[in-house]
Amino acid sequence: MSATSIDLKEEILRLKQEKNAVILAHNYQVGEIQDLADYVGDSLGLAYRAQETDADVICFCGVHFMAETAKIVNPTKTVILPDADAGCSLEQACPAEDLEAFLKANEEKNYYVIAYINCSAGVKALCDVICTSGNAVHIVNQAPADRPILFVPDANLGAWVMEQTGRKMDLWKGSCYVHVEFTQNSIQRIKDEYPDALVVAHPECTTAVRLLADEVCSTEKMVTYCKEAPVDNIIVVTESGMLHRLQKEAPEKNLIPGPTDKCACNDCVYMKMNTLEKLRDCLAALSPTVEMPESTRQRAELPLLRMLEQSK
Ligand code: 13P
Ligand code: SF4
C-alpha cells in the first residue's frame, strides 16, 4: 500500500469522526472503499442501516438511487455521495413521466405497482410497494390477490419472481446493462472448465443464465451461500466488486468470477465512479448532497416503509 493511499485513508477516517458520519457501502464498491466502510451490504441491508443510524451524516458509497433511498427514509440527515453522477441503467429505463403516462393510459386495470428499489424517487412515489432482490419473492407473495401486478423496472428480476411465486405480473422492459452481459455460452463454458463447481447468480441475469445456476439470490445472500457451500469452487455471476467481499468472508473458497462473452464487462461503471479521493472530498465539503422535493419524498417514503415493514 502506498504512503499516499494510507494518508488518504487516515484523512477519510478523521473526517468521518469530525463530521459524525457513517459510511455505508454497497457490495460492488471497490475493495478499498468497502474496507473503510462502517457497513457493507446489499440494497436491503443498506436501507435498514440508513433508516437506523443516529449519525449526522450518511456518506453513501453506491449509486444515486441508493443514496436517495437513504434520504427518503431518514430525511433529517445530511446524505452525501462521492459522485452524484453514479446512475443505474435500470433507473434510466423507467423515467417517472413514462410510468405515470402508462398508469394513466391503463387506469381501468387498477394495477398494484411493485418497484424494484433500482429506480428514482419519482418512480417510487408512484408505487404501492418497493422490493429489493433480497425480498422480492416475499413482497410479491404479500401483494393483494385480487389486483393485477405491474412490476418495474427490471424484466429479468420480474421473470424470476414470477417463477418463484407463481404470480403473473406485467413487466416493465428494463434491464441491468452489466448482468445481461453474462450469456448462456459464457457461463456454460466456465461450468465445463470447473465441472464440480456450484454457480450462484444474481436475479438481474437473463433466464438462460439463471437456468444454469444452482442458486439465484441477492448480493448479501451470496455471502452466506458461499460460506456454507459444501464445495471449494464457486462460480459467481454478478458484478466484479462482489468478489472482494466474498473473498474476505469465505477465504477458504475458490471464487471464480463468471465471465462475459466480451472481456471485463462485469464492472458497473456507475459503481466504479466512486474513488477514495472522491470519498475524501465529499466528506470534507459535505457535498454533493441528495435533495428532492418534500412532496416527492413523502410519497416515496410510503412504499419504502411498507417494504421495510413487510420484510422484517
Ligand atoms: P443487491 O440488492 O442484490 O445488492 O443488488 C443491487 C444491484 O444493483 C444489483 O445490480
Ligand atoms: Fe444498476 Fe446494474 Fe449497476 Fe446494479 S450493476 S447499479 S443494476 S447498472
Short mmCIF file of C-alpha atoms in Angstrom, two decimals, residues 136-261:
data_model
loop_
_atom_site.label_atom_id
_atom_site.label_comp_id
_atom_site.label_asym_id
_atom_site.label_seq_id
_atom_site.Cartn_x
_atom_site.Cartn_y
_atom_site.Cartn_z
CA ALA A 136 -38.79 -9.55 -3.95
CA VAL A 137 -40.36 -13.02 -3.63
CA HIS A 138 -41.59 -12.26 -0.13
CA ILE A 139 -43.03 -8.88 -1.14
CA VAL A 140 -44.81 -10.23 -4.24
CA ASN A 141 -46.29 -13.04 -2.12
CA GLN A 142 -47.92 -10.37 0.06
CA ALA A 143 -49.49 -8.43 -2.83
CA PRO A 144 -53.31 -8.30 -2.85
CA ALA A 145 -54.61 -11.40 -4.65
CA ASP A 146 -57.44 -9.51 -6.38
CA ARG A 147 -55.26 -6.92 -8.20
CA PRO A 148 -53.08 -7.29 -11.30
CA ILE A 149 -49.42 -6.52 -10.61
CA LEU A 150 -47.21 -4.21 -12.63
CA PHE A 151 -43.54 -4.87 -11.82
CA VAL A 152 -40.99 -2.16 -12.74
CA PRO A 153 -38.29 -1.66 -13.99
CA ASP A 154 -36.35 -4.99 -14.20
CA ALA A 155 -37.93 -7.58 -16.52
CA ASN A 156 -35.32 -10.23 -15.63
CA LEU A 157 -35.84 -9.96 -11.89
CA GLY A 158 -39.60 -9.86 -12.54
CA ALA A 159 -39.45 -13.08 -14.61
CA TRP A 160 -37.56 -14.85 -11.81
CA VAL A 161 -40.06 -13.67 -9.19
CA MET A 162 -42.95 -14.91 -11.33
CA GLU A 163 -41.34 -18.37 -11.45
CA GLN A 164 -40.75 -18.37 -7.69
CA THR A 165 -44.20 -17.14 -6.67
CA GLY A 166 -46.41 -18.48 -9.46
CA ARG A 167 -47.92 -14.97 -9.58
CA LYS A 168 -48.40 -13.49 -13.02
CA MET A 169 -47.15 -9.91 -13.40
CA ASP A 170 -46.91 -7.38 -16.22
CA LEU A 171 -43.24 -6.47 -16.57
CA TRP A 172 -41.61 -3.16 -17.48
CA LYS A 173 -38.89 -3.85 -20.04
CA GLY A 174 -35.79 -2.57 -18.20
CA SER A 175 -32.56 -4.46 -17.59
CA CYS A 176 -29.22 -4.12 -15.86
CA TYR A 177 -26.65 -3.49 -18.55
CA VAL A 178 -23.98 -5.39 -16.55
CA HIS A 179 -25.90 -8.57 -15.76
CA VAL A 180 -27.23 -9.06 -19.30
CA GLU A 181 -23.60 -9.36 -20.49
CA PHE A 182 -23.43 -12.86 -18.97
CA THR A 183 -24.69 -15.34 -21.56
CA GLN A 184 -25.67 -18.99 -21.68
CA ASN A 185 -22.45 -19.64 -23.67
CA SER A 186 -20.10 -17.75 -21.38
CA ILE A 187 -21.45 -19.45 -18.25
CA GLN A 188 -21.66 -22.91 -19.82
CA ARG A 189 -18.00 -22.58 -20.88
CA ILE A 190 -16.82 -21.84 -17.33
CA LYS A 191 -19.01 -24.64 -15.95
CA ASP A 192 -17.35 -27.05 -18.37
CA GLU A 193 -13.96 -25.88 -17.11
CA TYR A 194 -14.96 -26.47 -13.46
CA PRO A 195 -17.45 -29.38 -13.63
CA ASP A 196 -17.62 -29.73 -9.82
CA ALA A 197 -18.29 -26.02 -9.17
CA LEU A 198 -21.56 -24.57 -7.91
CA VAL A 199 -22.94 -21.48 -9.66
CA VAL A 200 -24.51 -18.55 -7.83
CA ALA A 201 -26.13 -15.82 -9.94
CA HIS A 202 -27.90 -12.51 -9.34
CA PRO A 203 -31.59 -12.42 -10.38
CA GLU A 204 -30.85 -9.49 -12.73
CA CYS A 205 -29.29 -12.11 -15.07
CA THR A 206 -31.30 -13.40 -18.02
CA THR A 207 -33.43 -16.53 -17.68
CA ALA A 208 -30.98 -18.54 -19.84
CA VAL A 209 -28.17 -17.76 -17.39
CA ARG A 210 -30.31 -18.29 -14.29
CA LEU A 211 -31.22 -21.76 -15.52
CA LEU A 212 -27.52 -22.69 -15.31
CA ALA A 213 -27.26 -21.52 -11.69
CA ASP A 214 -27.53 -23.64 -8.55
CA GLU A 215 -28.62 -20.60 -6.55
CA VAL A 216 -30.14 -17.24 -7.54
CA CYS A 217 -30.03 -14.56 -4.87
CA SER A 218 -29.17 -11.03 -3.75
CA THR A 219 -25.56 -9.99 -3.21
CA GLU A 220 -25.88 -10.34 0.57
CA LYS A 221 -27.31 -13.85 0.35
CA MET A 222 -24.35 -14.77 -1.88
CA VAL A 223 -22.11 -14.30 1.16
CA THR A 224 -23.98 -16.91 3.21
CA TYR A 225 -24.29 -19.20 0.20
CA CYS A 226 -20.53 -19.17 -0.50
CA LYS A 227 -19.62 -19.60 3.18
CA GLU A 228 -21.92 -22.61 3.56
CA ALA A 229 -21.41 -24.28 0.15
CA PRO A 230 -20.15 -27.86 0.51
CA VAL A 231 -17.66 -27.43 -2.38
CA ASP A 232 -14.46 -25.42 -2.94
CA ASN A 233 -15.14 -24.00 -6.41
CA ILE A 234 -17.94 -21.47 -6.77
CA ILE A 235 -18.70 -19.51 -9.95
CA VAL A 236 -20.04 -16.07 -9.04
CA VAL A 237 -22.23 -14.48 -11.70
CA THR A 238 -22.58 -10.82 -10.79
CA GLU A 239 -20.69 -7.52 -10.76
CA SER A 240 -16.93 -7.72 -10.12
CA GLY A 241 -16.89 -5.84 -6.76
CA MET A 242 -18.70 -8.75 -5.11
CA LEU A 243 -15.56 -10.87 -5.25
CA HIS A 244 -13.75 -8.64 -2.74
CA ARG A 245 -16.46 -9.10 -0.11
CA LEU A 246 -16.76 -12.84 -0.82
CA GLN A 247 -13.01 -13.42 -0.66
CA LYS A 248 -12.92 -11.75 2.75
CA GLU A 249 -15.88 -13.67 4.14
CA ALA A 250 -15.17 -17.07 2.56
CA PRO A 251 -11.35 -17.11 2.26
CA GLU A 252 -11.18 -20.90 2.05
CA LYS A 253 -13.27 -20.99 -1.13
CA ASN A 254 -12.02 -20.70 -4.72
CA LEU A 255 -14.33 -17.99 -6.08
CA ILE A 256 -14.42 -17.80 -9.85
CA PRO A 257 -15.84 -14.67 -11.44
CA GLY A 258 -18.47 -15.57 -14.03
CA PRO A 259 -17.13 -14.47 -17.42
CA THR A 260 -19.00 -12.49 -20.06
CA ASP A 261 -18.65 -13.10 -23.79
#
